[in-house]
CSV table of C-alpha atoms and ligand atoms in Angstrom, one decimal:
chain,number,residue,atom,x,y,z
A,1,UNK,CA,0.6,10.2,-13.3
A,2,UNK,CA,3.9,10.3,-11.6
A,3,UNK,CA,5.8,13.5,-10.7
A,4,UNK,CA,9.3,14.1,-11.9
A,5,UNK,CA,11.5,15.8,-9.4
A,6,UNK,CA,15.0,17.3,-9.5
A,7,UNK,CA,17.0,16.4,-6.4
A,8,UNK,CA,20.6,17.3,-5.7
A,9,UNK,CA,23.1,14.5,-5.0
A,10,UNK,CA,23.7,14.3,-1.2
A,11,UNK,CA,27.4,13.7,-1.8
A,12,UNK,CA,28.4,16.1,-4.7
A,13,UNK,CA,25.4,18.3,-5.1
A,14,UNK,CA,24.9,17.4,-8.8
A,15,UNK,CA,21.3,17.6,-10.1
A,16,UNK,CA,19.6,14.2,-10.4
A,17,UNK,CA,16.2,13.6,-11.9
A,18,UNK,CA,13.9,11.2,-9.9
A,19,UNK,CA,10.4,9.9,-10.2
A,20,UNK,CA,8.2,10.6,-7.3
A,21,UNK,CA,8.3,7.0,-5.9
A,22,UNK,CA,12.1,6.6,-6.3
A,23,UNK,CA,14.0,6.0,-3.1
A,24,UNK,CA,17.4,4.9,-4.4
A,25,UNK,CA,19.3,8.0,-5.6
A,26,UNK,CA,22.1,7.0,-7.9
A,27,UNK,CA,24.5,9.8,-8.8
A,28,UNK,CA,26.0,9.5,-12.3
A,29,UNK,CA,28.6,12.1,-11.5
A,30,UNK,CA,30.2,10.8,-8.2
A,31,UNK,CA,28.9,7.2,-8.6
A,32,UNK,CA,27.5,7.1,-5.1
A,33,UNK,CA,24.1,5.6,-4.1
A,34,UNK,CA,21.9,6.9,-1.3
A,35,UNK,CA,18.6,5.7,0.0
A,36,UNK,CA,16.1,8.4,0.7
A,37,UNK,CA,14.4,7.8,4.1
A,38,UNK,CA,10.6,7.6,3.9
A,39,UNK,CA,8.3,8.8,6.6
A,40,UNK,CA,7.2,12.4,6.5
A,41,UNK,CA,5.8,13.8,3.3
A,42,UNK,CA,8.4,15.1,0.9
A,43,UNK,CA,8.3,18.7,-0.1
A,44,UNK,CA,8.5,19.7,-3.7
A,45,UNK,CA,8.3,23.1,-5.4
A,46,UNK,CA,7.0,24.3,-8.8
A,47,UNK,CA,9.9,26.2,-10.3
A,48,UNK,CA,9.4,30.0,-10.2
A,49,UNK,CA,10.3,32.4,-12.9
A,50,UNK,CA,10.9,35.7,-11.1
A,51,UNK,CA,10.4,38.9,-13.1
A,52,UNK,CA,12.9,41.8,-12.7
A,53,UNK,CA,12.7,43.3,-9.2
A,54,UNK,CA,11.5,40.1,-7.6
A,55,UNK,CA,14.1,37.9,-5.9
A,56,UNK,CA,13.9,34.3,-4.6
A,57,UNK,CA,13.7,35.7,-1.1
A,58,UNK,CA,10.5,37.6,-2.0
A,59,UNK,CA,8.6,34.4,-2.9
A,60,UNK,CA,5.9,33.0,-0.7
A,61,UNK,CA,5.2,29.3,-1.1
A,62,UNK,CA,1.6,28.1,-0.8
A,63,UNK,CA,1.1,24.5,0.3
A,64,UNK,CA,-0.8,21.9,-1.7
A,65,UNK,CA,-1.1,18.3,-0.7
A,66,UNK,CA,-0.6,15.6,-3.3
A,67,UNK,CA,-2.3,12.3,-2.7
A,68,UNK,CA,-1.9,9.3,-5.0
A,69,UNK,CA,-3.0,5.8,-4.1
A,70,UNK,CA,-5.8,3.3,-4.1
A,71,UNK,CA,-8.8,3.3,-1.8
A,72,UNK,CA,-10.5,0.0,-0.9
A,73,UNK,CA,-14.0,0.1,0.6
A,74,UNK,CA,-16.2,-2.7,1.8
A,75,UNK,CA,-19.7,-1.3,1.6
A,76,UNK,CA,-23.0,-3.1,1.6
A,77,UNK,CA,-22.0,-6.5,0.3
A,78,UNK,CA,-19.4,-5.3,-2.2
A,79,UNK,CA,-15.7,-4.6,-2.2
A,80,UNK,CA,-15.2,-1.4,-4.2
A,81,UNK,CA,-12.0,0.4,-5.1
A,82,UNK,CA,-10.8,3.5,-6.9
A,83,UNK,CA,-7.5,5.1,-7.8
A,84,UNK,CA,-7.0,8.6,-6.4
A,85,UNK,CA,-4.5,11.1,-7.9
A,86,UNK,CA,-5.1,14.6,-6.8
A,87,UNK,CA,-3.3,17.8,-5.6
A,88,UNK,CA,-5.4,20.1,-3.5
A,89,UNK,CA,-4.7,23.3,-1.6
A,90,UNK,CA,-4.0,22.9,2.1
A,91,UNK,CA,-5.3,26.3,3.1
A,92,UNK,CA,-8.8,27.3,4.3
A,93,UNK,CA,-10.9,29.7,2.4
A,94,UNK,CA,-12.0,29.9,-1.2
A,95,UNK,CA,-9.9,32.8,-2.6
A,96,UNK,CA,-7.1,30.7,-3.9
A,97,UNK,CA,-7.0,28.0,-6.6
A,98,UNK,CA,-8.3,24.8,-5.0
A,99,UNK,CA,-6.1,22.5,-7.1
A,100,UNK,CA,-2.9,22.7,-9.1
A,101,UNK,CA,-4.6,20.8,-11.9
A,102,UNK,CA,-2.2,19.0,-14.2
A,103,UNK,CA,0.7,21.3,-13.5
A,104,UNK,CA,2.7,19.1,-11.1
A,105,UNK,CA,2.6,16.3,-13.7
A,106,UNK,CA,3.4,18.6,-16.6
A,107,UNK,CA,6.4,20.3,-15.0
A,108,UNK,CA,9.6,19.1,-13.5
A,109,UNK,CA,9.4,19.8,-9.8
A,110,UNK,CA,12.3,20.7,-7.5
A,111,UNK,CA,13.0,19.1,-4.1
A,112,UNK,CA,12.7,21.9,-1.5
A,113,UNK,CA,15.9,22.6,0.4
A,114,UNK,CA,17.2,25.3,2.7
A,115,UNK,CA,19.0,26.9,-0.2
A,116,UNK,CA,15.7,27.9,-1.8
A,117,UNK,CA,15.0,31.1,0.1
A,118,UNK,CA,11.5,32.6,0.4
A,119,UNK,CA,8.9,31.8,3.0
A,120,UNK,CA,6.6,28.8,3.4
A,121,UNK,CA,2.9,29.0,4.4
A,122,UNK,CA,2.1,26.1,6.8
A,123,UNK,CA,-0.7,23.7,6.0
A,124,UNK,CA,-4.0,24.8,7.6
A,125,UNK,CA,-6.2,21.8,6.6
A,126,UNK,CA,-5.9,18.4,8.2
A,127,UNK,CA,-4.7,15.5,6.0
A,128,UNK,CA,-7.8,13.6,6.8
A,129,UNK,CA,-9.9,16.4,5.4
A,130,UNK,CA,-8.0,16.4,2.2
A,131,UNK,CA,-8.4,12.6,2.0
A,132,UNK,CA,-12.1,12.6,2.5
A,133,UNK,CA,-12.5,15.4,-0.1
A,134,UNK,CA,-10.5,13.3,-2.5
A,135,UNK,CA,-12.6,10.2,-1.8
A,136,UNK,CA,-15.9,12.1,-2.4
A,137,UNK,CA,-14.6,12.9,-5.9
A,138,UNK,CA,-14.4,9.2,-6.8
A,139,UNK,CA,-17.0,6.9,-8.3
A,140,UNK,CA,-17.3,5.2,-4.9
A,141,UNK,CA,-19.6,8.0,-3.8
A,142,UNK,CA,-22.1,8.1,-6.6
A,143,UNK,CA,-25.6,8.3,-5.2
A,144,UNK,CA,-26.5,4.8,-6.3
A,145,UNK,CA,-23.7,3.3,-4.2
A,146,UNK,CA,-25.6,2.6,-1.0
A,147,UNK,CA,-25.1,0.3,2.0
A,148,UNK,CA,-23.1,0.6,5.2
A,149,UNK,CA,-19.4,1.3,4.9
A,150,UNK,CA,-17.8,-1.6,6.9
A,151,UNK,CA,-14.2,-1.0,6.1
A,152,UNK,CA,-12.0,1.5,4.3
A,153,UNK,CA,-8.2,1.4,3.6
A,154,UNK,CA,-5.8,3.5,1.6
A,155,UNK,CA,-3.1,1.2,0.1
A,156,UNK,CA,0.1,2.1,-1.8
A,157,UNK,CA,-0.4,5.8,-1.2
A,158,UNK,CA,2.1,8.5,-1.8
A,159,UNK,CA,1.6,11.8,0.1
A,160,UNK,CA,3.7,14.8,-0.7
A,161,UNK,CA,3.6,18.5,-0.4
A,162,UNK,CA,3.8,20.6,-3.6
A,163,UNK,CA,4.4,24.3,-3.1
A,164,UNK,CA,3.2,27.0,-5.5
A,165,UNK,CA,5.5,30.1,-5.5
A,166,UNK,CA,3.7,33.5,-5.5
A,167,UNK,CA,4.9,37.1,-5.1
A,168,UNK,CA,3.2,40.4,-4.4
A,169,UNK,CA,3.0,43.0,-7.1
A,170,UNK,CA,1.2,46.3,-6.6
A,171,UNK,CA,-2.1,45.3,-5.0
A,172,UNK,CA,-2.1,41.8,-6.4
A,173,UNK,CA,-0.8,38.3,-5.5
A,174,UNK,CA,0.8,36.8,-8.6
A,175,UNK,CA,1.5,33.1,-9.5
A,176,UNK,CA,5.3,33.0,-10.0
A,177,UNK,CA,5.0,30.2,-12.5
A,178,UNK,CA,2.4,31.6,-14.9
A,179,UNK,CA,2.7,35.3,-13.8
A,180,UNK,CA,-1.1,35.3,-13.6
A,181,UNK,CA,-2.8,37.3,-10.9
A,182,UNK,CA,-4.5,35.0,-8.5
A,183,UNK,CA,-6.0,37.2,-5.8
A,184,UNK,CA,-6.1,40.8,-4.6
A,185,UNK,CA,-4.0,41.7,-1.6
A,186,UNK,CA,-6.1,42.5,1.5
A,187,UNK,CA,-6.9,41.1,4.9
A,188,UNK,CA,-7.3,37.5,3.6
A,189,UNK,CA,-3.9,37.6,2.0
A,190,UNK,CA,-2.3,39.4,4.9
A,191,UNK,CA,-3.5,36.6,7.2
A,192,UNK,CA,-2.0,33.9,5.0
A,193,UNK,CA,1.3,35.8,4.4
A,194,UNK,CA,1.7,36.5,8.1
A,195,UNK,CA,2.0,32.8,8.9
A,196,UNK,CA,4.8,32.1,6.4
A,197,UNK,CA,8.1,30.9,7.8
A,198,UNK,CA,11.6,30.3,6.4
A,199,UNK,CA,12.5,26.8,5.3
A,200,UNK,CA,13.3,24.5,8.2
A,201,UNK,CA,16.4,22.4,7.7
A,202,UNK,CA,14.6,19.3,9.1
A,203,UNK,CA,12.2,19.4,6.2
A,204,UNK,CA,15.0,18.2,3.9
A,205,UNK,CA,15.0,14.5,3.1
A,206,UNK,CA,17.4,12.3,5.0
A,207,UNK,CA,19.7,9.7,3.3
A,208,UNK,CA,21.2,6.4,4.2
A,209,UNK,CA,24.4,4.9,2.8
A,210,UNK,CA,23.6,1.9,0.7
A,211,UNK,CA,26.2,-0.5,2.2
A,212,UNK,CA,25.1,-3.8,3.7
A,213,UNK,CA,24.9,-3.3,7.5
A,214,UNK,CA,26.1,-6.9,7.9
A,215,UNK,CA,29.0,-7.3,5.5
A,216,UNK,CA,29.6,-3.9,4.0
A,217,UNK,CA,29.0,-4.9,0.4
A,218,UNK,CA,26.9,-2.6,-1.8
A,219,UNK,CA,23.1,-3.1,-1.6
A,220,UNK,CA,21.2,-3.5,-4.8
A,221,UNK,CA,17.7,-2.4,-5.9
A,222,UNK,CA,15.8,-0.7,-8.6
A,223,UNK,CA,15.2,3.1,-8.1
A,224,UNK,CA,11.7,2.5,-6.7
A,225,UNK,CA,12.6,-0.5,-4.5
A,226,UNK,CA,11.7,-0.3,-0.9
A,227,UNK,CA,13.7,-3.5,-0.1
A,228,UNK,CA,17.4,-3.6,-1.0
A,229,UNK,CA,19.4,-6.8,-1.5
A,230,UNK,CA,22.9,-7.7,-0.5
A,231,UNK,CA,24.1,-10.3,-3.0
A,232,UNK,CA,27.2,-11.0,-1.0
A,233,UNK,CA,25.6,-12.3,2.3
A,234,UNK,CA,22.1,-12.9,0.7
A,235,UNK,CA,20.2,-10.6,3.1
A,236,UNK,CA,17.3,-8.2,2.4
A,237,UNK,CA,17.0,-4.8,4.0
A,238,UNK,CA,14.1,-2.4,4.5
A,239,UNK,CA,14.3,1.1,6.0
A,240,UNK,CA,12.4,1.7,9.2
A,241,UNK,CA,12.8,4.6,11.5
A,242,UNK,CA,15.7,5.9,9.6
A,243,UNK,CA,17.9,2.8,9.5
A,244,UNK,CA,18.1,-0.5,7.6
A,245,UNK,CA,16.8,-3.6,9.3
A,246,UNK,CA,17.1,-7.1,8.0
A,247,UNK,CA,14.0,-8.9,6.6
A,248,UNK,CA,13.1,-12.5,6.9
A,249,UNK,CA,12.9,-13.7,3.3
A,250,UNK,CA,13.0,-16.6,1.0
A,251,UNK,CA,12.6,-17.6,-2.6
A,252,UNK,CA,11.0,-20.5,-4.3
A,253,UNK,CA,13.3,-21.5,-7.2
A,254,UNK,CA,11.8,-21.4,-10.6
A,255,UNK,CA,11.9,-24.3,-13.1
A,256,UNK,CA,13.7,-22.1,-15.6
A,257,UNK,CA,16.3,-19.3,-15.4
A,258,UNK,CA,14.0,-17.2,-17.5
A,259,UNK,CA,11.3,-17.2,-14.7
A,260,UNK,CA,10.6,-13.8,-13.1
A,261,UNK,CA,10.8,-13.9,-9.3
A,262,UNK,CA,7.9,-11.9,-8.0
A,263,UNK,CA,7.8,-10.7,-4.3
A,264,UNK,CA,4.9,-11.3,-1.9
A,265,UNK,CA,4.4,-10.6,1.8
A,266,UNK,CA,3.5,-13.8,3.5
A,267,UNK,CA,1.7,-12.5,6.6
A,268,UNK,CA,0.8,-14.7,9.6
A,269,UNK,CA,-2.1,-13.3,11.6
A,270,UNK,CA,-1.7,-12.7,15.3
A,271,UNK,CA,-3.6,-15.2,17.3
A,272,UNK,CA,-4.0,-13.3,20.6
A,273,UNK,CA,-5.5,-10.3,18.9
A,274,UNK,CA,-9.3,-9.9,18.9
A,275,UNK,CA,-9.9,-12.2,16.0
A,276,UNK,CA,-10.9,-15.6,17.4
A,277,UNK,CA,-12.5,-16.4,14.0
A,278,UNK,CA,-9.3,-16.7,12.0
A,279,UNK,CA,-6.6,-19.0,13.5
A,280,UNK,CA,-6.2,-21.7,10.9
A,281,UNK,CA,-6.5,-22.1,7.2
A,282,UNK,CA,-9.7,-24.1,7.9
A,283,UNK,CA,-11.1,-21.0,9.7
A,284,UNK,CA,-10.4,-19.0,6.6
A,285,UNK,CA,-12.0,-21.5,4.3
A,286,UNK,CA,-15.1,-21.6,6.5
A,287,UNK,CA,-15.4,-17.9,7.1
A,288,UNK,CA,-15.1,-17.0,3.4
A,289,UNK,CA,-17.3,-20.0,2.3
A,290,UNK,CA,-14.9,-21.6,-0.1
A,291,UNK,CA,-16.4,-24.5,-2.0
A,292,UNK,CA,-13.8,-27.1,-0.9
A,293,UNK,CA,-13.8,-30.0,1.5
A,294,UNK,CA,-12.0,-29.0,4.7
A,295,UNK,CA,-9.5,-31.6,5.7
A,296,UNK,CA,-7.9,-32.4,9.1
A,297,UNK,CA,-4.6,-30.9,8.0
A,298,UNK,CA,-6.4,-27.6,7.3
A,299,UNK,CA,-7.5,-27.4,10.9
A,300,UNK,CA,-3.9,-27.4,12.1
A,301,UNK,CA,-2.4,-25.4,9.3
A,302,UNK,CA,-1.7,-21.8,10.5
A,303,UNK,CA,-3.3,-19.2,8.3
A,304,UNK,CA,-1.1,-16.9,6.2
A,305,UNK,CA,-2.2,-14.2,3.8
A,306,UNK,CA,-0.3,-13.8,0.6
A,307,UNK,CA,-0.3,-10.1,-0.5
A,308,UNK,CA,1.6,-8.7,-3.5
A,309,UNK,CA,4.7,-6.7,-2.3
A,310,UNK,CA,4.3,-4.5,-5.3
A,311,UNK,CA,1.7,-2.0,-6.5
A,312,UNK,CA,-1.0,-3.3,-8.8
A,313,UNK,CA,-4.3,-1.9,-10.0
A,314,UNK,CA,-6.8,-2.4,-7.2
A,315,UNK,CA,-8.8,-5.2,-8.9
A,316,UNK,CA,-5.7,-7.2,-9.9
A,317,UNK,CA,-4.2,-6.6,-6.5
A,318,UNK,CA,-7.2,-8.1,-4.6
A,319,UNK,CA,-7.6,-10.9,-7.0
A,320,UNK,CA,-3.9,-12.0,-6.9
A,321,UNK,CA,-3.9,-11.9,-3.1
A,322,UNK,CA,-7.2,-13.8,-2.9
A,323,UNK,CA,-6.1,-16.6,-5.3
A,324,UNK,CA,-2.7,-17.1,-3.7
A,325,UNK,CA,-4.2,-17.1,-0.2
A,326,UNK,CA,-6.7,-19.7,-1.2
A,327,UNK,CA,-4.0,-21.8,-2.9
A,328,UNK,CA,-1.4,-21.4,0.0
A,329,UNK,CA,-1.2,-25.2,0.5
A,330,UNK,CA,0.5,-25.5,-2.9
A,331,UNK,CA,3.2,-23.0,-2.2
A,332,UNK,CA,6.6,-24.4,-1.0
A,333,UNK,CA,8.6,-22.8,1.8
A,334,UNK,CA,11.2,-20.4,0.4
A,335,UNK,CA,14.8,-20.0,1.4
A,336,UNK,CA,17.3,-17.2,0.8
A,337,UNK,CA,19.4,-17.7,-2.3
A,338,UNK,CA,20.4,-16.0,-5.5
A,339,UNK,CA,17.8,-13.9,-7.3
A,340,UNK,CA,18.6,-13.7,-11.0
A,341,UNK,CA,15.6,-11.8,-12.3
A,342,UNK,CA,13.4,-10.3,-9.5
A,343,UNK,CA,10.6,-7.7,-9.6
A,344,UNK,CA,11.2,-4.9,-7.1
A,345,UNK,CA,9.3,-4.5,-3.8
A,346,UNK,CA,7.4,-1.2,-4.0
A,347,UNK,CA,4.6,-1.9,-1.5
A,348,UNK,CA,5.8,-1.8,2.1
A,349,UNK,CA,4.9,-4.5,4.6
A,350,UNK,CA,2.9,-2.1,6.7
A,351,UNK,CA,0.5,-1.4,3.8
A,352,UNK,CA,0.2,-5.1,2.9
A,353,UNK,CA,-1.0,-5.6,6.5
A,354,UNK,CA,-3.5,-2.8,6.0
A,355,UNK,CA,-4.9,-4.7,3.0
A,356,UNK,CA,-5.7,-7.9,4.9
A,357,UNK,CA,-9.4,-7.1,5.6
A,358,UNK,CA,-10.0,-6.1,2.0
A,359,UNK,CA,-8.4,-9.4,0.8
A,360,UNK,CA,-10.5,-11.4,3.2
A,361,UNK,CA,-13.6,-9.5,2.0
A,362,UNK,CA,-12.7,-10.1,-1.6
A,363,UNK,CA,-12.2,-13.8,-1.0
A,364,UNK,CA,-15.6,-14.2,0.7
A,365,UNK,CA,-18.3,-16.0,-1.3
A,366,UNK,CA,-20.6,-15.8,1.7
A,367,UNK,CA,-20.6,-12.0,2.1
A,368,UNK,CA,-23.8,-11.7,4.1
A,369,UNK,CA,-22.1,-13.7,6.8
A,370,UNK,CA,-18.7,-12.1,6.8
A,371,UNK,CA,-19.3,-8.4,6.0
A,372,UNK,CA,-21.1,-7.5,9.3
A,373,UNK,CA,-18.1,-8.9,11.2
A,374,UNK,CA,-15.5,-6.7,9.3
A,375,UNK,CA,-15.7,-3.6,11.6
A,376,UNK,CA,-14.9,-5.6,14.8
A,377,UNK,CA,-12.3,-8.0,13.2
A,378,UNK,CA,-8.8,-7.1,14.3
A,379,UNK,CA,-6.3,-8.5,11.8
A,380,UNK,CA,-2.8,-7.9,13.0
A,381,UNK,CA,0.4,-9.4,11.7
A,382,UNK,CA,2.3,-11.8,13.9
A,383,UNK,CA,5.1,-12.0,11.3
A,384,UNK,CA,5.7,-11.0,7.7
A,385,UNK,CA,8.1,-12.8,5.4
A,386,UNK,CA,9.1,-11.6,2.0
A,387,UNK,CA,8.8,-14.6,-0.4
A,388,UNK,CA,9.7,-14.5,-4.1
A,389,UNK,CA,7.6,-16.8,-6.2
A,390,UNK,CA,8.6,-18.0,-9.7
A,391,UNK,CA,6.4,-16.8,-12.6
A,392,UNK,CA,6.8,-18.1,-16.1
A,393,UNK,CA,6.5,-15.8,-19.0
A,394,UNK,CA,3.5,-16.8,-21.1
A,395,UNK,CA,3.5,-13.8,-23.4
A,396,UNK,CA,0.6,-11.5,-22.2
A,397,UNK,CA,0.5,-13.2,-18.8
A,398,UNK,CA,2.9,-14.2,-16.1
A,399,UNK,CA,1.9,-17.5,-14.5
A,400,UNK,CA,3.0,-18.6,-11.0
A,401,UNK,CA,4.6,-22.1,-11.3
A,402,UNK,CA,3.0,-23.8,-8.3
A,403,UNK,CA,-0.5,-22.4,-8.2
A,404,UNK,CA,-1.1,-21.2,-11.8
A,405,UNK,CA,-2.1,-17.8,-10.4
A,406,UNK,CA,-1.9,-15.4,-13.3
A,407,UNK,CA,-1.0,-11.7,-13.5
A,408,UNK,CA,-1.4,-9.8,-16.8
A,409,UNK,CA,2.0,-8.5,-17.9
A,410,UNK,CA,0.5,-5.1,-18.8
A,411,UNK,CA,-1.0,-4.8,-15.2
A,412,UNK,CA,2.4,-5.3,-13.7
A,413,UNK,CA,3.9,-2.6,-16.0
A,414,UNK,CA,1.1,-0.2,-15.2
A,415,UNK,CA,1.3,-0.9,-11.5
A,416,UNK,CA,5.0,0.2,-11.4
A,417,UNK,CA,3.8,3.8,-12.0
A,418,UNK,CA,0.7,3.8,-9.8
B,1,LIG,ZN1,27.0,12.9,-6.7
B,2,LIG,ZN1,25.8,-8.3,3.1
């Protein structure tokens, strides 16, 4: 489930309602677009209802870490995956509620800003600790799942902080949303409350203007797009380190105007890194044991991985990447050009690179040979190009024109909200 967050317009201050993964903030009042810079975890609040005598400045905010994403794990001779969606307390001890349950999904949250007042308790638990706790709650860790874990990656994850407001009343600490007493005041509480600090201005999200850095025309994208397009100079832009940088990109034109252009990261593997096993497409075919005749041209063809540049359910994500990578000889080189109907990029390049080992493992038919090599295999990207491939609409399925790789339309719709 996705969170819904109220954010104020960086230009006019009007309230705008966003989904958790949205980056493009479009203000209906002043008609200005801003792009929210990624990076550090965003901070959201559950809205407090203060009783008489309690002011906003009396509230203490308790930190919870929200983690949503897919985990991929190569264990024994299997590639396993699970979707994780959890919000857990980031404080030590067992006196406080461990999780916010379904509350963050059920309520509209508010983006934390300096105007909020109150004091914020810092996180005491490391993010890794919260991740591994979340992983232990998934089916990946049932006792019958045995075998050495050779590789693990989190892909497409969203990490945010959700704060629960509480206040002190008599000798109790009270949840400011439900007005339920959650713990008795005492030395444990005093210790927690003593660490609380006022909101720091640098915690607020930062915004970029959405004008093309090259030509000044407005950039276009869906609210959850991580890559914005300039239709004037046919460039693509992704935010990194707080500014927009141009992407190398191309499109393979469809056979019909009704085709949907679907984005993929075409990732060339670095040759000098410690992976002498994977230089060419022929190396890939051999290492994964594909049942094909390896030709001379395969020995000289540089290997590229084709990874969806959008979120998909884990099984469909791996399968799509696997089939396209195996079929790469049939995919034409793309060139920049007009994109009439394109699916948004919502999986960043960095995460596509993190998925390479899982894709390789998924593609392997000879797992006994490949899996022991996974821990030492160093797959780094030499380059990543964004390529839009044409998919024809076949009702329940979308079918890629050159390779016939198929994605279920429902999977694509579901992936949007992963
Ligand atoms: Zn505005
Ligand atoms: Zn431009």
